[in-house]
Amino acid sequence: MAQAPALPQPASATPRPAALSDALPIPPPPAPKTAAAWIVMDYATGQVLAGENYDQRHEPASITKVMTSYVIAAEMAAGKVHADDPVMMTEHAWREGGAGTEGSYSGFPVNQTAPLVEMEKGMVVQSGNDAAIALAEHVAGSEESFAALMNAYAARIGMKDSHFVNPHGLSAEGHYSTAHDLARLGQALIRDFPVAYSYNKIKEFTVGPITQPNRNVLLWRDPSVDGIKTGHTSNAGYCLMASAKRGDQRLITVVLGDTSENQRAVDSQALLNWGFRFFETHKLYDAGKAIAKQKVRKGAVDEVQLGLAQPLLVSMPRGKYSQLKPAMEVPKMLVAPIAKGQKIGMVKVTLDGKVVAQRPLVALEAVEQGGFFKRLWDEFWIWWDTV
């Protein structure tokens, strides 16, 4: 394995004397004692920093509405629906999710319309089940058809163990997800549709004479928190998907099946504080920039530049950046033709002997075959290298 180029010096890094704490292991995370499942995930890399039971199926309750938001944003991006569409609060939506039910509601009047973006805020901020149903009917015609869209987008996101049967999250057979999948969903919403994500930090929303607060109390307790969604049913318990950004680093936590509204907030806050205190995220290599060169035989040129199609980032314990060791796995000999983007090898980064990040190395440019005499001459050298 060949040594890769030295890693760049972090822009935020400043020389400091070694601290006694640098040699200490990271303390265990403040594991929620009463939750059924939980996870701490780095947003930029998707690395799981800590968690328990995070791949076990669990009812997601109203965190389901994050999936509903994602589908609406994706359908808007495709031009199929629009922010100013008049969305009808149908009698079905009102009866199944309105004020007369036991769940949360938005308060939009029955048999009247509201702009899609306003209806969505009623779903996101007030966790309105009625708004979720009305939006599903507007986008796909029915809850069942909308659920099919939810599952299709969930598969595209990479939610490997989730299945949705409604847009609001009330208990239903076959409606489940995992803490890990929900963290992936939060990551996808933030990355793909930041405007839709921004609705999650609105602290209160008014429909007619009714003003309701966002149920995510972390929005008041921690200024770095800007989402994402709470949930509660008798079967699911108290759930919270939270996200916070401090400096350039963003973390996502999911706590499922907790015992109270306050406990899910306390547990989520503790996990966020632990993650930010003991981990940091660095971009090691940019996409599309050469990080190595490799000799090419029988080509119009004698070497090709190698780089990454996607940036390489890593989440790691704080203070360990200088101990990262990059290395490349590349063939000893390359033979033209080589297509631009062709996978050539792999760059791996290790810490304490363990691989913490890796990406395929690709050719950043095409290399055409050389002329007859160039190919003949290189054929000799290929033979020479193998004898």
PDB file of N, CA and C in Angstrom, residues 224-271:
ATOM      1  N   SER A 224     -27.918  26.179  19.382  1.00  0.00           N
ATOM      2  CA  SER A 224     -27.313  25.484  18.251  1.00  0.00           C
ATOM      3  C   SER A 224     -28.270  24.473  17.625  1.00  0.00           C
ATOM      4  N   VAL A 225     -29.364  24.154  18.308  1.00  0.00           N
ATOM      5  CA  VAL A 225     -30.353  23.201  17.795  1.00  0.00           C
ATOM      6  C   VAL A 225     -31.290  23.912  16.825  1.00  0.00           C
ATOM      7  N   ASP A 226     -31.452  23.332  15.630  1.00  0.00           N
ATOM      8  CA  ASP A 226     -32.367  23.926  14.647  1.00  0.00           C
ATOM      9  C   ASP A 226     -33.360  22.899  14.091  1.00  0.00           C
ATOM     10  N   GLY A 227     -33.564  21.794  14.786  1.00  0.00           N
ATOM     11  CA  GLY A 227     -34.530  20.780  14.385  1.00  0.00           C
ATOM     12  C   GLY A 227     -34.305  19.530  15.219  1.00  0.00           C
ATOM     13  N   ILE A 228     -35.051  18.394  15.054  1.00  0.00           N
ATOM     14  CA  ILE A 228     -35.806  18.262  13.819  1.00  0.00           C
ATOM     15  C   ILE A 228     -37.280  17.989  14.148  1.00  0.00           C
ATOM     16  N   LYS A 229     -37.588  16.911  14.901  1.00  0.00           N
ATOM     17  CA  LYS A 229     -38.996  16.545  15.073  1.00  0.00           C
ATOM     18  C   LYS A 229     -39.179  15.666  16.305  1.00  0.00           C
ATOM     19  N   THR A 230     -40.302  15.917  16.973  1.00  0.00           N
ATOM     20  CA  THR A 230     -40.710  15.091  18.095  1.00  0.00           C
ATOM     21  C   THR A 230     -41.762  14.084  17.639  1.00  0.00           C
ATOM     22  N   GLY A 231     -42.044  13.124  18.522  1.00  0.00           N
ATOM     23  CA  GLY A 231     -43.113  12.173  18.256  1.00  0.00           C
ATOM     24  C   GLY A 231     -43.543  11.506  19.544  1.00  0.00           C
ATOM     25  N   HIS A 232     -44.829  11.149  19.599  1.00  0.00           N
ATOM     26  CA  HIS A 232     -45.321  10.419  20.769  1.00  0.00           C
ATOM     27  C   HIS A 232     -46.625   9.703  20.444  1.00  0.00           C
ATOM     28  N   THR A 233     -46.682   8.442  20.774  1.00  0.00           N
ATOM     29  CA  THR A 233     -47.913   7.680  20.854  1.00  0.00           C
ATOM     30  C   THR A 233     -47.756   6.739  22.047  1.00  0.00           C
ATOM     31  N   SER A 234     -48.863   6.145  22.471  1.00  0.00           N
ATOM     32  CA  SER A 234     -48.773   5.231  23.613  1.00  0.00           C
ATOM     33  C   SER A 234     -47.887   4.035  23.299  1.00  0.00           C
ATOM     34  N   ASN A 235     -47.890   3.598  22.032  1.00  0.00           N
ATOM     35  CA  ASN A 235     -47.049   2.458  21.650  1.00  0.00           C
ATOM     36  C   ASN A 235     -45.589   2.858  21.451  1.00  0.00           C
ATOM     37  N   ALA A 236     -45.358   4.011  20.844  1.00  0.00           N
ATOM     38  CA  ALA A 236     -43.994   4.431  20.490  1.00  0.00           C
ATOM     39  C   ALA A 236     -43.249   5.046  21.661  1.00  0.00           C
ATOM     40  N   GLY A 237     -43.971   5.559  22.661  1.00  0.00           N
ATOM     41  CA  GLY A 237     -43.314   6.314  23.713  1.00  0.00           C
ATOM     42  C   GLY A 237     -42.957   7.709  23.220  1.00  0.00           C
ATOM     43  N   TYR A 238     -42.059   8.368  23.933  1.00  0.00           N
ATOM     44  CA  TYR A 238     -41.645   9.722  23.573  1.00  0.00           C
ATOM     45  C   TYR A 238     -40.367   9.650  22.726  1.00  0.00           C
ATOM     46  N   CYS A 239     -40.424  10.273  21.559  1.00  0.00           N
ATOM     47  CA  CYS A 239     -39.330  10.191  20.589  1.00  0.00           C
ATOM     48  C   CYS A 239     -38.872  11.587  20.192  1.00  0.00           C
ATOM     49  N   LEU A 240     -37.614  11.700  19.830  1.00  0.00           N
ATOM     50  CA  LEU A 240     -37.073  12.980  19.381  1.00  0.00           C
ATOM     51  C   LEU A 240     -35.903  12.760  18.443  1.00  0.00           C
ATOM     52  N   MET A 241     -36.006  13.339  17.268  1.00  0.00           N
ATOM     53  CA  MET A 241     -34.876  13.438  16.340  1.00  0.00           C
ATOM     54  C   MET A 241     -34.384  14.881  16.408  1.00  0.00           C
ATOM     55  N   ALA A 242     -33.152  15.079  16.848  1.00  0.00           N
ATOM     56  CA  ALA A 242     -32.605  16.419  17.026  1.00  0.00           C
ATOM     57  C   ALA A 242     -31.376  16.616  16.158  1.00  0.00           C
ATOM     58  N   SER A 243     -31.151  17.867  15.788  1.00  0.00           N
ATOM     59  CA  SER A 243     -29.922  18.205  15.070  1.00  0.00           C
ATOM     60  C   SER A 243     -29.434  19.566  15.535  1.00  0.00           C
ATOM     61  N   ALA A 244     -28.125  19.685  15.629  1.00  0.00           N
ATOM     62  CA  ALA A 244     -27.513  20.937  16.058  1.00  0.00           C
ATOM     63  C   ALA A 244     -26.242  21.168  15.260  1.00  0.00           C
ATOM     64  N   LYS A 245     -25.909  22.437  15.071  1.00  0.00           N
ATOM     65  CA  LYS A 245     -24.678  22.803  14.377  1.00  0.00           C
ATOM     66  C   LYS A 245     -23.884  23.754  15.252  1.00  0.00           C
ATOM     67  N   ARG A 246     -22.649  23.371  15.523  1.00  0.00           N
ATOM     68  CA  ARG A 246     -21.731  24.210  16.285  1.00  0.00           C
ATOM     69  C   ARG A 246     -20.468  24.382  15.464  1.00  0.00           C
ATOM     70  N   GLY A 247     -20.191  25.613  15.062  1.00  0.00           N
ATOM     71  CA  GLY A 247     -19.092  25.852  14.133  1.00  0.00           C
ATOM     72  C   GLY A 247     -19.409  25.201  12.798  1.00  0.00           C
ATOM     73  N   ASP A 248     -18.469  24.430  12.284  1.00  0.00           N
ATOM     74  CA  ASP A 248     -18.664  23.742  11.008  1.00  0.00           C
ATOM     75  C   ASP A 248     -19.194  22.323  11.182  1.00  0.00           C
ATOM     76  N   GLN A 249     -19.429  21.925  12.408  1.00  0.00           N
ATOM     77  CA  GLN A 249     -19.817  20.541  12.678  1.00  0.00           C
ATOM     78  C   GLN A 249     -21.303  20.447  12.998  1.00  0.00           C
ATOM     79  N   ARG A 250     -21.965  19.449  12.405  1.00  0.00           N
ATOM     80  CA  ARG A 250     -23.370  19.180  12.690  1.00  0.00           C
ATOM     81  C   ARG A 250     -23.522  17.729  13.133  1.00  0.00           C
ATOM     82  N   LEU A 251     -24.326  17.526  14.156  1.00  0.00           N
ATOM     83  CA  LEU A 251     -24.648  16.194  14.638  1.00  0.00           C
ATOM     84  C   LEU A 251     -26.153  15.966  14.577  1.00  0.00           C
ATOM     85  N   ILE A 252     -26.527  14.701  14.459  1.00  0.00           N
ATOM     86  CA  ILE A 252     -27.932  14.297  14.491  1.00  0.00           C
ATOM     87  C   ILE A 252     -28.078  13.224  15.560  1.00  0.00           C
ATOM     88  N   THR A 253     -29.076  13.379  16.414  1.00  0.00           N
ATOM     89  CA  THR A 253     -29.378  12.356  17.403  1.00  0.00           C
ATOM     90  C   THR A 253     -30.821  11.896  17.226  1.00  0.00           C
ATOM     91  N   VAL A 254     -31.069  10.649  17.560  1.00  0.00           N
ATOM     92  CA  VAL A 254     -32.427  10.106  17.577  1.00  0.00           C
ATOM     93  C   VAL A 254     -32.587   9.324  18.865  1.00  0.00           C
ATOM     94  N   VAL A 255     -33.643   9.641  19.599  1.00  0.00           N
ATOM     95  CA  VAL A 255     -33.995   8.915  20.819  1.00  0.00           C
ATOM     96  C   VAL A 255     -35.418   8.402  20.641  1.00  0.00           C
ATOM     97  N   LEU A 256     -35.611   7.096  20.774  1.00  0.00           N
ATOM     98  CA  LEU A 256     -36.920   6.476  20.568  1.00  0.00           C
ATOM     99  C   LEU A 256     -37.377   5.768  21.845  1.00  0.00           C
ATOM    100  N   GLY A 257     -38.684   5.857  22.108  1.00  0.00           N
ATOM    101  CA  GLY A 257     -39.269   5.100  23.209  1.00  0.00           C
ATOM    102  C   GLY A 257     -38.878   5.592  24.580  1.00  0.00           C
ATOM    103  N   ASP A 258     -38.703   6.905  24.742  1.00  0.00           N
ATOM    104  CA  ASP A 258     -38.357   7.438  26.053  1.00  0.00           C
ATOM    105  C   ASP A 258     -39.625   7.581  26.910  1.00  0.00           C
ATOM    106  N   THR A 259     -39.432   8.032  28.165  1.00  0.00           N
ATOM    107  CA  THR A 259     -40.524   7.973  29.137  1.00  0.00           C
ATOM    108  C   THR A 259     -41.316   9.266  29.293  1.00  0.00           C
ATOM    109  N   SER A 260     -40.797  10.385  28.816  1.00  0.00           N
ATOM    110  CA  SER A 260     -41.526  11.645  28.964  1.00  0.00           C
ATOM    111  C   SER A 260     -41.004  12.663  27.960  1.00  0.00           C
ATOM    112  N   GLU A 261     -41.776  13.732  27.799  1.00  0.00           N
ATOM    113  CA  GLU A 261     -41.362  14.808  26.899  1.00  0.00           C
ATOM    114  C   GLU A 261     -40.062  15.439  27.364  1.00  0.00           C
ATOM    115  N   ASN A 262     -39.941  15.668  28.667  1.00  0.00           N
ATOM    116  CA  ASN A 262     -38.718  16.275  29.175  1.00  0.00           C
ATOM    117  C   ASN A 262     -37.544  15.311  29.099  1.00  0.00           C
ATOM    118  N   GLN A 263     -37.786  14.025  29.366  1.00  0.00           N
ATOM    119  CA  GLN A 263     -36.681  13.073  29.380  1.00  0.00           C
ATOM    120  C   GLN A 263     -36.059  12.918  27.999  1.00  0.00           C
ATOM    121  N   ARG A 264     -36.901  12.896  26.948  1.00  0.00           N
ATOM    122  CA  ARG A 264     -36.339  12.762  25.602  1.00  0.00           C
ATOM    123  C   ARG A 264     -35.473  13.975  25.257  1.00  0.00           C
ATOM    124  N   ALA A 265     -35.855  15.165  25.769  1.00  0.00           N
ATOM    125  CA  ALA A 265     -35.060  16.369  25.517  1.00  0.00           C
ATOM    126  C   ALA A 265     -33.763  16.332  26.311  1.00  0.00           C
ATOM    127  N   VAL A 266     -33.835  15.927  27.572  1.00  0.00           N
ATOM    128  CA  VAL A 266     -32.638  15.839  28.410  1.00  0.00           C
ATOM    129  C   VAL A 266     -31.653  14.834  27.820  1.00  0.00           C
ATOM    130  N   ASP A 267     -32.161  13.672  27.410  1.00  0.00           N
ATOM    131  CA  ASP A 267     -31.287  12.648  26.842  1.00  0.00           C
ATOM    132  C   ASP A 267     -30.652  13.114  25.537  1.00  0.00           C
ATOM    133  N   SER A 268     -31.440  13.760  24.687  1.00  0.00           N
ATOM    134  CA  SER A 268     -30.913  14.237  23.405  1.00  0.00           C
ATOM    135  C   SER A 268     -29.865  15.318  23.604  1.00  0.00           C
ATOM    136  N   GLN A 269     -30.122  16.239  24.547  1.00  0.00           N
ATOM    137  CA  GLN A 269     -29.152  17.290  24.836  1.00  0.00           C
ATOM    138  C   GLN A 269     -27.830  16.719  25.318  1.00  0.00           C
ATOM    139  N   ALA A 270     -27.900  15.726  26.194  1.00  0.00           N
ATOM    140  CA  ALA A 270     -26.672  15.118  26.716  1.00  0.00           C
ATOM    141  C   ALA A 270     -25.882  14.450  25.601  1.00  0.00           C
ATOM    142  N   LEU A 271     -26.566  13.779  24.693  1.00  0.00           N
ATOM    143  CA  LEU A 271     -25.876  13.112  23.589  1.00  0.00           C
ATOM    144  C   LEU A 271     -25.230  14.127  22.653  1.00  0.00           C
TER     145      LEU A 271
END
